[in-house]
XYZ file of C-alpha atoms in Angstrom:
376
model
C 19.987 -11.317 -30.229
C 19.334 -14.749 -31.017
C 15.888 -15.975 -32.626
C 13.180 -17.428 -31.049
C 9.943 -17.155 -32.523
C 9.344 -14.909 -35.921
C 11.920 -12.159 -37.070
C 11.000 -8.912 -36.301
C 13.163 -5.472 -37.615
C 12.078 -3.473 -34.245
C 11.096 -3.860 -30.705
C 8.663 -6.672 -29.729
C 7.054 -7.104 -26.980
C 6.596 -10.234 -24.521
C 3.768 -10.507 -23.088
C 4.218 -13.294 -19.501
C 1.584 -14.501 -16.755
C -0.203 -11.041 -18.127
C 3.042 -8.510 -17.485
C 4.331 -7.182 -20.183
C 8.449 -6.330 -21.308
C 9.683 -5.205 -24.138
C 12.446 -7.429 -25.992
C 14.249 -5.394 -28.465
C 15.347 -7.340 -31.551
C 18.282 -6.010 -33.347
C 19.466 -5.858 -36.574
C 23.402 -6.636 -36.963
C 25.176 -4.991 -39.365
C 27.727 -6.749 -41.241
C 31.386 -6.996 -39.557
C 33.085 -5.745 -43.019
C 36.124 -8.019 -42.173
C 34.216 -11.451 -42.073
C 31.192 -11.269 -44.198
C 28.561 -11.235 -42.244
C 25.344 -11.320 -43.717
C 22.667 -9.016 -41.755
C 20.734 -11.103 -39.976
C 17.533 -9.983 -37.353
C 17.162 -11.695 -34.427
C 15.998 -11.523 -30.971
C 14.974 -14.161 -27.793
C 12.801 -13.606 -24.972
C 12.651 -16.808 -22.738
C 9.637 -16.267 -20.316
C 9.176 -18.126 -17.296
C 6.533 -18.738 -14.850
C 7.212 -19.522 -11.404
C 6.683 -23.690 -10.718
C 3.784 -23.948 -8.124
C 4.432 -28.405 -8.267
C 6.827 -30.792 -8.202
C 7.519 -30.961 -11.629
C 11.311 -29.503 -13.188
C 9.694 -27.262 -15.491
C 8.850 -23.838 -15.840
C 8.052 -21.908 -18.715
C 5.391 -19.349 -19.542
C 3.830 -18.541 -23.267
C 5.376 -15.427 -24.953
C 2.822 -13.359 -26.948
C 4.519 -11.167 -29.775
C 3.867 -7.594 -30.954
C 5.753 -4.962 -32.784
C 6.934 -1.798 -31.704
C 8.386 0.449 -34.641
C 10.934 2.322 -32.208
C 14.544 2.561 -33.733
C 17.419 0.114 -31.988
C 19.799 2.067 -31.484
C 23.606 0.824 -32.549
C 25.677 -0.716 -29.738
C 29.165 1.189 -29.239
C 31.966 -0.489 -28.863
C 32.810 -1.884 -25.718
C 35.079 0.000 -23.690
C 37.819 -1.761 -22.189
C 38.654 -1.872 -18.579
C 42.439 -2.064 -19.596
C 44.711 -2.621 -22.718
C 47.719 -4.604 -21.650
C 50.195 -4.570 -24.333
C 52.237 -7.296 -25.322
C 55.962 -7.152 -23.153
C 57.442 -9.450 -25.609
C 57.431 -11.379 -28.998
C 55.741 -14.308 -27.475
C 53.282 -12.905 -25.233
C 49.367 -11.221 -26.389
C 48.054 -7.914 -26.159
C 44.922 -8.579 -23.843
C 42.151 -6.372 -23.744
C 39.882 -6.879 -20.498
C 35.685 -6.368 -20.100
C 34.001 -6.420 -17.132
C 30.590 -7.798 -17.411
C 29.457 -6.325 -14.121
C 26.338 -8.310 -13.507
C 27.805 -11.307 -12.983
C 31.378 -9.980 -12.082
C 32.745 -12.094 -14.810
C 35.960 -10.720 -16.437
C 35.986 -11.327 -20.652
C 39.054 -10.943 -22.657
C 39.963 -10.144 -26.460
C 43.346 -11.680 -26.677
C 45.494 -10.458 -29.803
C 48.462 -11.526 -31.193
C 49.848 -8.174 -32.350
C 51.766 -9.187 -34.833
C 48.627 -10.576 -36.963
C 45.717 -8.854 -35.062
C 44.421 -12.398 -35.069
C 42.366 -13.108 -31.924
C 40.800 -15.570 -29.715
C 37.637 -14.113 -27.200
C 37.571 -16.047 -23.750
C 34.376 -16.515 -21.881
C 31.858 -13.969 -23.437
C 28.943 -13.175 -21.620
C 25.199 -13.525 -22.603
C 22.968 -10.986 -20.844
C 20.501 -12.504 -19.235
C 17.507 -11.184 -16.612
C 16.198 -13.816 -14.243
C 13.367 -11.878 -12.902
C 11.943 -11.042 -16.891
C 13.338 -14.619 -18.708
C 14.838 -12.380 -21.289
C 18.063 -12.785 -23.013
C 19.923 -9.921 -24.654
C 22.915 -9.612 -26.363
C 24.084 -6.051 -25.482
C 27.294 -6.786 -23.644
C 28.004 -9.437 -26.983
C 27.634 -7.000 -29.310
C 29.801 -4.585 -27.511
C 32.572 -6.949 -27.807
C 31.498 -7.590 -31.606
C 31.704 -4.009 -32.452
C 35.453 -3.669 -30.453
C 36.595 -6.582 -32.693
C 35.291 -4.351 -35.627
C 36.480 -1.359 -34.889
C 40.298 -2.454 -34.244
C 40.257 -4.840 -37.158
C 40.430 -7.876 -35.161
C 40.498 -11.856 -37.056
C 38.915 -14.080 -34.313
C 39.905 -17.653 -34.923
C 38.668 -19.157 -31.949
C 36.013 -18.910 -28.942
C 37.581 -20.238 -25.878
C 35.392 -21.434 -22.947
C 37.475 -22.236 -19.701
C 34.826 -24.375 -18.537
C 30.897 -24.697 -18.228
C 30.186 -21.566 -15.782
C 27.321 -21.680 -13.244
C 27.059 -18.190 -12.479
C 26.725 -16.702 -16.091
C 25.227 -17.801 -19.716
C 27.906 -17.976 -22.358
C 27.963 -15.646 -25.678
C 29.919 -17.986 -27.723
C 27.451 -19.434 -30.200
C 25.463 -15.913 -30.529
C 29.577 -14.620 -31.650
C 30.156 -17.459 -33.691
C 26.850 -16.686 -35.354
C 27.904 -12.942 -35.534
C 30.967 -14.183 -37.276
C 29.731 -15.779 -40.084
C 29.376 -18.915 -38.270
C 32.852 -21.195 -39.251
C 34.557 -19.762 -35.514
C 35.277 -22.782 -33.915
C 33.896 -22.932 -30.103
C 36.267 -24.142 -27.837
C 36.596 -26.354 -24.390
C 38.347 -29.428 -22.475
C 37.609 -32.410 -23.245
C 36.137 -33.070 -20.139
C 33.253 -31.346 -21.109
C 31.531 -34.396 -21.611
C 31.591 -35.611 -18.532
C 29.745 -32.412 -17.400
C 26.876 -32.977 -20.026
C 26.671 -36.264 -18.644
C 26.022 -35.447 -15.316
C 23.374 -32.427 -16.309
C 21.780 -34.783 -18.428
C 20.780 -36.989 -15.870
C 19.708 -33.703 -13.487
C 17.952 -32.163 -16.483
C 16.514 -34.837 -17.443
C 18.320 -34.753 -21.030
C 17.259 -38.299 -22.669
C 17.810 -37.190 -25.987
C 21.337 -39.015 -26.909
C 21.760 -36.565 -29.653
C 21.275 -33.247 -27.387
C 24.993 -32.593 -27.219
C 25.657 -33.013 -30.679
C 26.733 -29.795 -33.398
C 27.559 -27.977 -29.789
C 31.440 -27.428 -28.979
C 33.375 -27.287 -32.243
C 36.672 -28.133 -30.684
C 37.593 -30.515 -27.604
C 40.982 -29.837 -26.842
C 43.658 -32.435 -24.998
C 45.487 -31.784 -21.725
C 48.261 -29.957 -22.737
C 47.664 -29.439 -26.441
C 49.042 -26.399 -28.193
C 47.663 -24.636 -30.595
C 48.581 -21.088 -32.624
C 47.269 -17.781 -32.571
C 48.812 -16.382 -35.424
C 52.588 -16.381 -34.460
C 51.632 -16.818 -30.794
C 52.129 -20.547 -29.510
C 48.635 -21.461 -27.078
C 48.712 -24.366 -24.294
C 46.450 -25.759 -22.848
C 46.314 -26.382 -18.855
C 43.916 -28.746 -17.693
C 43.099 -27.238 -14.056
C 40.402 -29.180 -12.443
C 38.699 -28.392 -8.963
C 36.241 -26.065 -9.175
C 34.872 -28.406 -12.128
C 36.420 -31.314 -13.796
C 36.432 -30.112 -17.307
C 38.257 -27.079 -16.267
C 41.679 -25.447 -18.567
C 43.344 -22.752 -18.634
C 44.792 -21.029 -21.636
C 48.686 -20.047 -21.713
C 49.532 -17.891 -24.332
C 53.488 -16.506 -23.897
C 53.605 -15.105 -19.989
C 49.827 -15.088 -20.007
C 47.484 -17.625 -18.697
C 43.797 -17.127 -18.587
C 42.889 -19.353 -15.307
C 38.652 -18.960 -15.419
C 37.875 -19.998 -12.055
C 40.833 -22.248 -10.959
C 42.294 -19.256 -8.893
C 41.302 -15.795 -8.017
C 42.679 -12.374 -7.080
C 44.947 -12.834 -4.054
C 42.730 -10.980 -1.615
C 39.566 -13.391 -3.200
C 41.520 -16.769 -2.849
C 39.925 -19.772 -4.589
C 36.745 -20.753 -5.978
C 33.911 -23.010 -4.839
C 34.355 -26.962 -5.562
C 31.576 -28.283 -4.311
C 29.539 -28.664 -7.812
C 29.106 -31.923 -9.205
C 32.572 -33.438 -10.267
C 34.091 -30.331 -8.054
C 37.071 -31.512 -6.034
C 38.969 -29.529 -3.570
C 41.804 -32.131 -3.228
C 41.841 -31.021 -7.390
C 41.525 -27.419 -6.659
C 44.411 -27.044 -4.325
C 46.541 -28.949 -7.198
C 45.510 -27.083 -9.812
C 46.903 -23.668 -7.614
C 50.185 -25.172 -7.160
C 50.543 -25.728 -10.461
C 49.383 -22.214 -11.357
C 51.923 -20.918 -8.548
C 54.496 -22.787 -10.270
C 55.083 -20.889 -12.989
C 57.717 -17.895 -13.402
C 56.801 -15.449 -11.167
C 56.515 -13.081 -13.833
C 53.650 -14.544 -15.718
C 50.079 -12.592 -15.408
C 47.393 -14.973 -14.076
C 44.273 -13.267 -15.791
C 41.047 -14.776 -13.593
C 37.343 -15.424 -14.436
C 35.643 -13.594 -11.637
C 36.743 -10.794 -8.956
C 34.352 -10.337 -5.737
C 36.532 -6.897 -4.544
C 36.410 -5.708 -1.069
C 37.196 -1.940 -0.687
C 38.802 -1.486 -3.951
C 38.300 -1.306 -7.837
C 38.000 -4.310 -9.948
C 41.060 -5.964 -11.281
C 41.590 -8.685 -13.364
C 45.279 -9.985 -12.798
C 48.085 -10.927 -10.713
C 51.696 -11.937 -11.307
C 52.305 -15.500 -9.908
C 54.758 -13.959 -7.414
C 51.501 -11.956 -5.969
C 50.055 -14.779 -5.614
C 52.576 -16.922 -3.851
C 52.920 -14.360 -1.232
C 49.455 -12.691 -0.958
C 46.544 -15.563 -1.977
C 44.457 -15.537 0.935
C 43.984 -19.402 0.643
C 46.760 -20.764 -0.994
C 49.847 -19.402 -0.327
C 52.322 -21.945 -1.599
C 53.148 -23.967 0.923
C 50.091 -23.856 2.719
C 49.075 -26.988 4.261
C 46.941 -29.217 1.599
C 44.997 -30.702 3.915
C 43.743 -27.525 5.885
C 42.821 -25.696 2.591
C 40.948 -28.786 1.576
C 39.532 -29.280 5.300
C 38.266 -25.220 4.937
C 37.348 -25.322 1.414
C 34.857 -27.867 2.081
C 33.826 -26.052 4.981
C 33.058 -22.875 3.469
C 31.157 -24.469 0.235
C 28.729 -26.407 2.833
C 27.171 -23.083 3.671
C 27.364 -21.063 0.214
C 23.937 -20.853 -1.608
C 23.487 -22.135 -5.353
C 24.430 -19.283 -7.489
C 21.885 -17.061 -8.900
C 21.714 -18.479 -12.406
C 23.024 -22.201 -11.929
C 20.293 -23.415 -14.027
C 20.086 -21.070 -16.750
C 23.469 -21.005 -17.057
C 24.184 -24.858 -17.174
C 21.698 -25.449 -19.523
C 22.893 -23.151 -22.258
C 26.403 -23.608 -21.122
C 26.831 -27.401 -21.749
C 25.488 -26.710 -25.617
C 27.956 -24.223 -26.262
C 25.459 -21.023 -25.943
C 22.719 -22.627 -27.200
C 19.166 -22.601 -26.185
C 17.504 -25.828 -25.326
C 15.980 -27.179 -27.869
C 11.711 -25.382 -29.142
C 8.799 -27.195 -28.399
C 6.188 -27.552 -30.820
C 4.285 -25.010 -30.165
C 7.701 -22.915 -30.447
C 8.506 -22.202 -26.904
C 11.723 -22.204 -24.942
C 12.211 -23.446 -21.833
C 14.383 -23.704 -18.747
C 14.393 -26.775 -16.159
C 14.887 -26.400 -12.349
C 15.006 -29.140 -10.254
C 13.018 -28.779 -6.928
C 12.395 -30.485 -3.751
C 9.522 -30.460 -1.136
C 9.215 -31.432 2.087
C 5.517 -32.161 1.660
C 3.423 -33.704 -0.779
C 1.331 -31.453 -2.700
């Protein structure tokens, strides 16, 4: 778990506005295949509801030591192992994070055991303000057990519904693995720097390590990968095509879920329509691995074929009327509430998984802009 205050080798107890919550420290076992040195880290971000118009909320954290042992995190169990069907397509291990309905992927070249991690999740409890790393630690343990060599951590966009574990995974794997995203993340950073009052010109320095151009290619072992710009949900959104597998993020959902919202700053329903049509134009047997799933009366699933989407996507079958989709998407988005983890997610994710700066008292705060109809 990431360090906020002093280091501790055991659990810590955080007292937040008179209420106590245990925040467990985790001593990381070195990953032998990556030469990682041991570290002891924890993080608790405390918060107190804001009763004024100022867009800040937080509370002081008081830390005491607890000598209880810390259990070792077992390897995460993949929902499925999608074995490579041919020489150009990866093996895909899929992991569902239930709290945010997020799909995480470990994508592997079976020839070399080189891997990328796509859209990993950092655990966050909004009721206590505590950040933990159980989900990410499960992925790390899986990587170690499988003997995988992680080469990149890939983000599809700046998520608004969960915090990314990209920075934590990078640190635990030695600190040299690049965290990658599409180059247009700078547009999103600029937008939310204004919203959250991030006036420091250096706010986004040393965050992401790799900024992909549209259609840029890179290698995963012996496999060729290509970046697809898929805007609409957000302007920075990209997908990653590796052989016949495409990791679509939130640019399209499973056929019975349809499409993602397009009303975030810089989002655009017309762009979303074009991105979905671009995916539907791929060969019919390509698999589209989605960023989330919200099943109704079925188990969760992470993929469908292009042909499945063409014939069954509830919002946009191939040939669906563009203007009708755009109008429907706008009307639908107008009545949707904000994602539950909107503000914490964005303030971490536009920094590639790093937390906001520590203040002069060693505290970390998330900002929440508020509106009020009265002058209090």
